[in-house]
């Protein structure tokens, strides 16, 4: 898995208000539905534990990009995006638990997408973006 820390108004020290981490999976990593998603979640946990040590309170969500193909022999593929709900995290938050809930939400959404009868089936994960924003509770 490769990743880069893209930004939109934040420096490397988490000094501003918003941070984005882009992740790309290799073709082998992305082909398996469960393994690929677990790799994304593991990487997110590593990153968020680092953030948790530096930022007292923040909000996060994860967007995963998947490729789908038709059941019939067709060369067409489409991209679909699945995201977690936004979660508020503090220094005492169990990041692993938050990300497991997010993983389950993405899987549920993906399964629902396939079950809608469109004929599209999962082909691979093509990437993900972890969005992090400082949060200032009132």
Coordinates of C-alpha atoms in Angstrom, one line a residue, residues 53-125:
X53 CA -1.1 12.1 20.4
X54 CA -0.9 15.6 18.9
X55 CA -4.5 16.9 18.6
X56 CA -6.8 16.8 21.7
X57 CA -10.1 16.5 19.7
X58 CA -10.8 15.8 16.0
X59 CA -13.4 14.5 13.6
X60 CA -12.7 11.9 11.0
X61 CA -14.3 10.0 8.2
X62 CA -13.0 7.5 5.6
X63 CA -13.9 7.3 2.0
X64 CA -13.1 4.1 0.1
X65 CA -13.1 3.8 -3.7
X66 CA -14.0 0.5 -5.3
X67 CA -14.1 -0.7 -8.8
X68 CA -17.1 -2.8 -10.0
X69 CA -17.7 -4.9 -13.1
X70 CA -20.7 -6.5 -14.7
X71 CA -21.5 -10.2 -14.1
X72 CA -21.7 -10.7 -17.8
X73 CA -18.6 -10.7 -19.9
X74 CA -18.2 -7.0 -20.4
X75 CA -15.1 -4.8 -20.3
X76 CA -16.9 -1.9 -18.6
X77 CA -16.0 -1.0 -15.0
X78 CA -17.3 1.7 -12.8
X79 CA -16.0 3.4 -9.6
X80 CA -18.1 3.7 -6.5
X81 CA -17.3 5.5 -3.3
X82 CA -18.3 4.3 0.2
X83 CA -17.8 6.3 3.4
X84 CA -18.0 6.0 7.1
X85 CA -20.1 8.2 9.3
X86 CA -18.2 11.1 10.8
X87 CA -16.8 10.3 14.2
X88 CA -15.5 12.6 17.0
X89 CA -12.3 11.4 18.5
X90 CA -10.5 12.5 21.7
X91 CA -7.3 11.4 23.3
X92 CA -9.2 8.7 25.2
X93 CA -11.1 7.4 22.2
X94 CA -10.4 3.8 21.2
X95 CA -9.4 4.4 17.6
X96 CA -9.5 0.7 16.7
X97 CA -13.2 0.5 17.8
X98 CA -14.1 3.6 15.8
X99 CA -12.4 2.2 12.7
X100 CA -14.0 -1.2 13.1
X101 CA -17.4 0.4 13.1
X102 CA -16.4 2.4 10.0
X103 CA -15.3 -0.8 8.3
X104 CA -18.6 -2.5 9.1
X105 CA -20.5 0.5 7.7
X106 CA -18.5 0.5 4.5
X107 CA -19.1 -3.3 4.1
X108 CA -22.8 -2.9 4.7
X109 CA -23.1 -0.1 2.1
X110 CA -21.1 -2.1 -0.4
X111 CA -23.2 -5.2 0.1
X112 CA -26.4 -3.1 -0.3
X113 CA -25.0 -1.6 -3.5
X114 CA -24.4 -5.0 -5.0
X115 CA -27.8 -6.3 -3.8
X116 CA -29.7 -3.5 -5.6
X117 CA -29.9 -5.7 -8.7
X118 CA -27.7 -3.6 -11.0
X119 CA -25.5 -6.5 -12.0
X120 CA -22.4 -4.8 -10.8
X121 CA -20.1 -6.9 -8.6
X122 CA -17.0 -5.9 -6.6
X123 CA -13.7 -6.1 -8.6
X124 CA -11.2 -4.3 -6.4
X125 CA -10.4 -1.5 -4.0

